GROMACS .gro file of N, CA, C and O in nm:
model
  308
    1UNK      N    1   0.828   0.569   0.229
    1UNK     CA    2   0.712   0.489   0.265
    1UNK      C    3   0.671   0.515   0.409
    1UNK      O    4   0.554   0.526   0.438
    2UNK      N    5   0.768   0.523   0.500
    2UNK     CA    6   0.735   0.546   0.640
    2UNK      C    7   0.677   0.685   0.660
    2UNK      O    8   0.595   0.705   0.747
    3UNK      N    9   0.720   0.781   0.579
    3UNK     CA   10   0.668   0.916   0.590
    3UNK      C   11   0.519   0.918   0.554
    3UNK      O   12   0.441   0.986   0.618
    4UNK      N   13   0.480   0.843   0.451
    4UNK     CA   14   0.340   0.835   0.412
    4UNK      C   15   0.257   0.774   0.523
    4UNK      O   16   0.147   0.822   0.552
    5UNK      N   17   0.308   0.674   0.589
    5UNK     CA   18   0.235   0.613   0.702
    5UNK      C   19   0.222   0.712   0.816
    5UNK      O   20   0.120   0.714   0.885
    6UNK      N   21   0.321   0.794   0.839
    6UNK     CA   22   0.315   0.894   0.945
    6UNK      C   23   0.206   0.997   0.917
    6UNK      O   24   0.141   1.045   1.010
    7UNK      N   25   0.185   1.030   0.791
    7UNK     CA   26   0.080   1.124   0.756
    7UNK      C   27  -0.056   1.066   0.793
    7UNK      O   28  -0.140   1.135   0.850
    8UNK      N   29  -0.079   0.940   0.762
    8UNK     CA   30  -0.207   0.878   0.793
    8UNK      C   31  -0.225   0.860   0.944
    8UNK      O   32  -0.338   0.862   0.992
    9UNK      N   33  -0.118   0.842   1.018
    9UNK     CA   34  -0.130   0.830   1.163
    9UNK      C   35  -0.173   0.961   1.228
    9UNK      O   36  -0.234   0.961   1.334
   10UNK      N   37  -0.141   1.073   1.165
   10UNK     CA   38  -0.175   1.203   1.223
   10UNK      C   39  -0.318   1.247   1.190
   10UNK      O   40  -0.365   1.345   1.244
   11UNK      N   41  -0.386   1.176   1.102
   11UNK     CA   42  -0.523   1.212   1.067
   11UNK      C   43  -0.618   1.179   1.181
   11UNK      O   44  -0.600   1.081   1.252
   12UNK      N   45  -0.718   1.261   1.194
   12UNK     CA   46  -0.820   1.234   1.294
   12UNK      C   47  -0.908   1.118   1.245
   12UNK      O   48  -0.907   1.085   1.126
   13UNK      N   49  -0.983   1.055   1.334
   13UNK     CA   50  -1.071   0.946   1.291
   13UNK      C   51  -1.171   0.989   1.184
   13UNK      O   52  -1.201   0.913   1.093
   14UNK      N   53  -1.222   1.112   1.194
   14UNK     CA   54  -1.316   1.159   1.094
   14UNK      C   55  -1.249   1.178   0.958
   14UNK      O   56  -1.308   1.148   0.855
   15UNK      N   57  -1.127   1.227   0.958
   15UNK     CA   58  -1.055   1.242   0.832
   15UNK      C   59  -1.025   1.106   0.769
   15UNK      O   60  -1.028   1.092   0.647
   16UNK      N   61  -0.998   1.007   0.851
   16UNK     CA   62  -0.976   0.872   0.798
   16UNK      C   63  -1.101   0.817   0.732
   16UNK      O   64  -1.094   0.753   0.628
   17UNK      N   65  -1.215   0.841   0.793
   17UNK     CA   66  -1.341   0.795   0.735
   17UNK      C   67  -1.365   0.864   0.601
   17UNK      O   68  -1.405   0.799   0.503
   18UNK      N   69  -1.338   0.993   0.596
   18UNK     CA   70  -1.358   1.068   0.472
   18UNK      C   71  -1.265   1.016   0.363
   18UNK      O   72  -1.308   0.999   0.248
   19UNK      N   73  -1.139   0.989   0.395
   19UNK     CA   74  -1.046   0.938   0.293
   19UNK      C   75  -1.081   0.797   0.250
   19UNK      O   76  -1.044   0.755   0.141
   20UNK      N   77  -1.152   0.723   0.332
   20UNK     CA   78  -1.193   0.588   0.293
   20UNK      C   79  -1.320   0.590   0.208
   20UNK      O   80  -1.332   0.514   0.113
   21UNK      N   81  -1.414   0.678   0.241
   21UNK     CA   82  -1.545   0.676   0.175
   21UNK      C   83  -1.550   0.762   0.049
   21UNK      O   84  -1.621   0.728  -0.046
   22UNK      N   85  -1.479   0.873   0.045
   22UNK     CA   86  -1.489   0.967  -0.066
   22UNK      C   87  -1.464   0.904  -0.204
   22UNK      O   88  -1.545   0.925  -0.294
   23UNK      N   89  -1.357   0.828  -0.224
   23UNK     CA   90  -1.339   0.768  -0.358
   23UNK      C   91  -1.454   0.675  -0.397
   23UNK      O   92  -1.495   0.672  -0.513
   24UNK      N   93  -1.507   0.603  -0.301
   24UNK     CA   94  -1.619   0.512  -0.328
   24UNK      C   95  -1.743   0.591  -0.369
   24UNK      O   96  -1.810   0.556  -0.468
   25UNK      N   97  -1.774   0.699  -0.297
   25UNK     CA   98  -1.891   0.780  -0.331
   25UNK      C   99  -1.876   0.849  -0.467
   25UNK      O  100  -1.972   0.856  -0.544
   26UNK      N  101  -1.758   0.897  -0.496
   26UNK     CA  102  -1.733   0.959  -0.627
   26UNK      C  103  -1.754   0.857  -0.738
   26UNK      O  104  -1.813   0.887  -0.842
   27UNK      N  105  -1.706   0.736  -0.717
   27UNK     CA  106  -1.722   0.631  -0.816
   27UNK      C  107  -1.869   0.595  -0.837
   27UNK      O  108  -1.914   0.574  -0.949
   28UNK      N  109  -1.945   0.591  -0.729
   28UNK     CA  110  -2.089   0.562  -0.741
   28UNK      C  111  -2.158   0.672  -0.823
   28UNK      O  112  -2.241   0.643  -0.909
   29UNK      N  113  -2.124   0.798  -0.797
   29UNK     CA  114  -2.183   0.908  -0.873
   29UNK      C  115  -2.145   0.899  -1.020
   29UNK      O  116  -2.229   0.916  -1.109
   30UNK      N  117  -2.018   0.869  -1.049
   30UNK     CA  118  -1.975   0.853  -1.188
   30UNK      C  119  -2.049   0.737  -1.255
   30UNK      O  120  -2.085   0.747  -1.373
   31UNK      N  121  -2.073   0.632  -1.182
   31UNK     CA  122  -2.145   0.518  -1.240
   31UNK      C  123  -2.290   0.555  -1.269
   31UNK      O  124  -2.347   0.511  -1.369
   32UNK      N  125  -2.351   0.635  -1.183
   32UNK     CA  126  -2.487   0.681  -1.209
   32UNK      C  127  -2.493   0.772  -1.331
   32UNK      O  128  -2.590   0.769  -1.408
   33UNK      N  129  -2.391   0.854  -1.348
   33UNK     CA  130  -2.389   0.948  -1.460
   33UNK      C  131  -2.357   0.877  -1.591
   33UNK      O  132  -2.426   0.895  -1.692
   34UNK      N  133  -2.251   0.794  -1.593
   34UNK     CA  134  -2.204   0.734  -1.717
   34UNK      C  135  -2.255   0.592  -1.741
   34UNK      O  136  -2.233   0.536  -1.848
   35UNK      N  137  -2.317   0.532  -1.642
   35UNK     CA  138  -2.368   0.396  -1.659
   35UNK      C  139  -2.259   0.292  -1.641
   35UNK      O  140  -2.145   0.322  -1.605
   36UNK      N  141  -2.298   0.167  -1.666
   36UNK     CA  142  -2.202   0.057  -1.652
   36UNK      C  143  -2.113   0.052  -1.776
   36UNK      O  144  -2.160   0.031  -1.887
   37UNK      N  145  -1.986   0.074  -1.755
   37UNK     CA  146  -1.887   0.055  -1.861
   37UNK      C  147  -1.758   0.007  -1.798
   37UNK      O  148  -1.748  -0.009  -1.676
   38UNK      N  149  -1.662  -0.018  -1.879
   38UNK     CA  150  -1.536  -0.075  -1.830
   38UNK      C  151  -1.466   0.017  -1.730
   38UNK      O  152  -1.413  -0.028  -1.629
   39UNK      N  153  -1.467   0.146  -1.757
   39UNK     CA  154  -1.399   0.241  -1.670
   39UNK      C  155  -1.465   0.249  -1.532
   39UNK      O  156  -1.395   0.248  -1.430
   40UNK      N  157  -1.597   0.257  -1.530
   40UNK     CA  158  -1.664   0.268  -1.400
   40UNK      C  159  -1.654   0.137  -1.322
   40UNK      O  160  -1.648   0.139  -1.199
   41UNK      N  161  -1.653   0.026  -1.391
   41UNK     CA  162  -1.634  -0.102  -1.321
   41UNK      C  163  -1.495  -0.109  -1.259
   41UNK      O  164  -1.479  -0.154  -1.145
   42UNK      N  165  -1.394  -0.064  -1.332
   42UNK     CA  166  -1.256  -0.064  -1.280
   42UNK      C  167  -1.245   0.031  -1.161
   42UNK      O  168  -1.185  -0.004  -1.058
   43UNK      N  169  -1.302   0.150  -1.174
   43UNK     CA  170  -1.297   0.246  -1.063
   43UNK      C  171  -1.372   0.194  -0.941
   43UNK      O  172  -1.328   0.214  -0.827
   44UNK      N  173  -1.483   0.127  -0.964
   44UNK     CA  174  -1.559   0.071  -0.852
   44UNK      C  175  -1.478  -0.037  -0.781
   44UNK      O  176  -1.476  -0.044  -0.658
   45UNK      N  177  -1.410  -0.120  -0.858
   45UNK     CA  178  -1.326  -0.224  -0.797
   45UNK      C  179  -1.211  -0.162  -0.717
   45UNK      O  180  -1.184  -0.204  -0.604
   46UNK      N  181  -1.146  -0.064  -0.774
   46UNK     CA  182  -1.032   0.000  -0.706
   46UNK      C  183  -1.078   0.072  -0.579
   46UNK      O  184  -1.015   0.060  -0.474
   47UNK      N  185  -1.189   0.144  -0.588
   47UNK     CA  186  -1.236   0.217  -0.469
   47UNK      C  187  -1.286   0.122  -0.361
   47UNK      O  188  -1.273   0.151  -0.242
   48UNK      N  189  -1.343   0.009  -0.400
   48UNK     CA  190  -1.386  -0.090  -0.302
   48UNK      C  191  -1.265  -0.151  -0.231
   48UNK      O  192  -1.267  -0.170  -0.109
   49UNK      N  193  -1.160  -0.180  -0.305
   49UNK     CA  194  -1.037  -0.233  -0.246
   49UNK      C  195  -0.976  -0.128  -0.152
   49UNK      O  196  -0.931  -0.162  -0.041
   50UNK      N  197  -0.975  -0.001  -0.192
   50UNK     CA  198  -0.923   0.107  -0.108
   50UNK      C  199  -1.002   0.116   0.023
   50UNK      O  200  -0.945   0.129   0.131
   51UNK      N  201  -1.135   0.108   0.013
   51UNK     CA  202  -1.220   0.114   0.131
   51UNK      C  203  -1.191  -0.005   0.223
   51UNK      O  204  -1.176   0.013   0.344
   52UNK      N  205  -1.180  -0.125   0.166
   52UNK     CA  206  -1.153  -0.244   0.247
   52UNK      C  207  -1.017  -0.234   0.315
   52UNK      O  208  -1.001  -0.271   0.432
   53UNK      N  209  -0.917  -0.185   0.243
   53UNK     CA  210  -0.784  -0.170   0.303
   53UNK      C  211  -0.788  -0.073   0.420
   53UNK      O  212  -0.725  -0.097   0.523
   54UNK      N  213  -0.862   0.036   0.406
   54UNK     CA  214  -0.874   0.132   0.516
   54UNK      C  215  -0.941   0.070   0.637
   54UNK      O  216  -0.901   0.094   0.751
   55UNK      N  217  -1.043  -0.010   0.615
   55UNK     CA  218  -1.115  -0.074   0.724
   55UNK      C  219  -1.027  -0.178   0.793
   55UNK      O  220  -1.020  -0.184   0.916
   56UNK      N  221  -0.958  -0.260   0.715
   56UNK     CA  222  -0.877  -0.367   0.773
   56UNK      C  223  -0.747  -0.317   0.835
   56UNK      O  224  -0.696  -0.379   0.928
   57UNK      N  225  -0.694  -0.206   0.787
   57UNK     CA  226  -0.567  -0.155   0.839
   57UNK      C  227  -0.586  -0.058   0.956
   57UNK      O  228  -0.490  -0.027   1.026
   58UNK      N  229  -0.706  -0.010   0.979
   58UNK     CA  230  -0.729   0.086   1.087
   58UNK      C  231  -0.685   0.035   1.224
   58UNK      O  232  -0.626   0.111   1.301
   59UNK      N  233  -0.710  -0.092   1.260
   59UNK     CA  234  -0.666  -0.136   1.393
   59UNK      C  235  -0.514  -0.137   1.411
   59UNK      O  236  -0.467  -0.146   1.523
   60UNK      N  237  -0.437  -0.126   1.302
   60UNK     CA  238  -0.292  -0.132   1.313
   60UNK      C  239  -0.228   0.005   1.321
   60UNK      O  240  -0.106   0.014   1.333
   61UNK      N  241  -0.306   0.112   1.316
   61UNK     CA  242  -0.248   0.245   1.331
   61UNK      C  243  -0.211   0.266   1.478
   61UNK      O  244  -0.265   0.200   1.568
   62UNK      N  245  -0.122   0.359   1.504
   62UNK     CA  246  -0.071   0.379   1.640
   62UNK      C  247  -0.183   0.418   1.736
   62UNK      O  248  -0.194   0.363   1.845
   63UNK      N  249  -0.265   0.512   1.695
   63UNK     CA  250  -0.372   0.557   1.783
   63UNK      C  251  -0.471   0.447   1.816
   63UNK      O  252  -0.516   0.432   1.930
   64UNK      N  253  -0.507   0.368   1.716
   64UNK     CA  254  -0.602   0.260   1.739
   64UNK      C  255  -0.540   0.150   1.826
   64UNK      O  256  -0.608   0.095   1.912
   65UNK      N  257  -0.412   0.122   1.806
   65UNK     CA  258  -0.346   0.022   1.891
   65UNK      C  259  -0.347   0.068   2.036
   65UNK      O  260  -0.372  -0.011   2.127
   66UNK      N  261  -0.322   0.196   2.058
   66UNK     CA  262  -0.321   0.249   2.194
   66UNK      C  263  -0.461   0.242   2.255
   66UNK      O  264  -0.475   0.206   2.373
   67UNK      N  265  -0.562   0.273   2.177
   67UNK     CA  266  -0.700   0.262   2.227
   67UNK      C  267  -0.736   0.119   2.263
   67UNK      O  268  -0.802   0.094   2.364
   68UNK      N  269  -0.693   0.023   2.182
   68UNK     CA  270  -0.721  -0.117   2.211
   68UNK      C  271  -0.649  -0.165   2.338
   68UNK      O  272  -0.705  -0.240   2.417
   69UNK      N  273  -0.525  -0.118   2.358
   69UNK     CA  274  -0.452  -0.153   2.480
   69UNK      C  275  -0.521  -0.094   2.601
   69UNK      O  276  -0.537  -0.162   2.704
   70UNK      N  277  -0.564   0.031   2.591
   70UNK     CA  278  -0.635   0.094   2.704
   70UNK      C  279  -0.766   0.024   2.733
   70UNK      O  280  -0.802   0.006   2.850
   71UNK      N  281  -0.837  -0.017   2.630
   71UNK     CA  282  -0.962  -0.090   2.649
   71UNK      C  283  -0.938  -0.225   2.714
   71UNK      O  284  -1.010  -0.265   2.806
   72UNK      N  285  -0.833  -0.294   2.672
   72UNK     CA  286  -0.798  -0.423   2.732
   72UNK      C  287  -0.765  -0.406   2.879
   72UNK      O  288  -0.805  -0.488   2.963
   73UNK      N  289  -0.691  -0.302   2.912
   73UNK     CA  290  -0.656  -0.277   3.053
   73UNK      C  291  -0.779  -0.245   3.136
   73UNK      O  292  -0.791  -0.287   3.252
   74UNK      N  293  -0.872  -0.170   3.079
   74UNK     CA  294  -0.993  -0.133   3.153
   74UNK      C  295  -1.083  -0.253   3.176
   74UNK      O  296  -1.144  -0.264   3.282
   75UNK      N  297  -1.089  -0.343   3.081
   75UNK     CA  298  -1.178  -0.459   3.092
   75UNK      C  299  -1.118  -0.570   3.177
   75UNK      O  300  -1.185  -0.629   3.260
   76UNK      N  301  -0.988  -0.597   3.160
   76UNK     CA  302  -0.924  -0.710   3.227
   76UNK      C  303  -0.830  -0.665   3.338
   76UNK      O  304  -0.713  -0.699   3.340
   77UNK      N  305  -0.877  -0.590   3.433
   77UNK     CA  306  -0.794  -0.545   3.544
   77UNK      C  307  -0.762  -0.654   3.638
   77UNK      O  308  -0.822  -0.739   3.680
   0.00000   0.00000   0.00000
């Protein structure tokens, strides 16, 4: 489990955005092609949860924590 977290910590910010948005965009395209059905609704729910988890967990990554600490130091000297 810790190894998987280390992989995500090494990703650049742009790669993180791509991994958050890509499943959602693929699901939207599938929904446009196949219409509303049980499978596309389930995929849309899962991809939305994945996107939300990426957004909410981003501030807890090592790089983002360091950026927040540096910003706090710069603002509250």
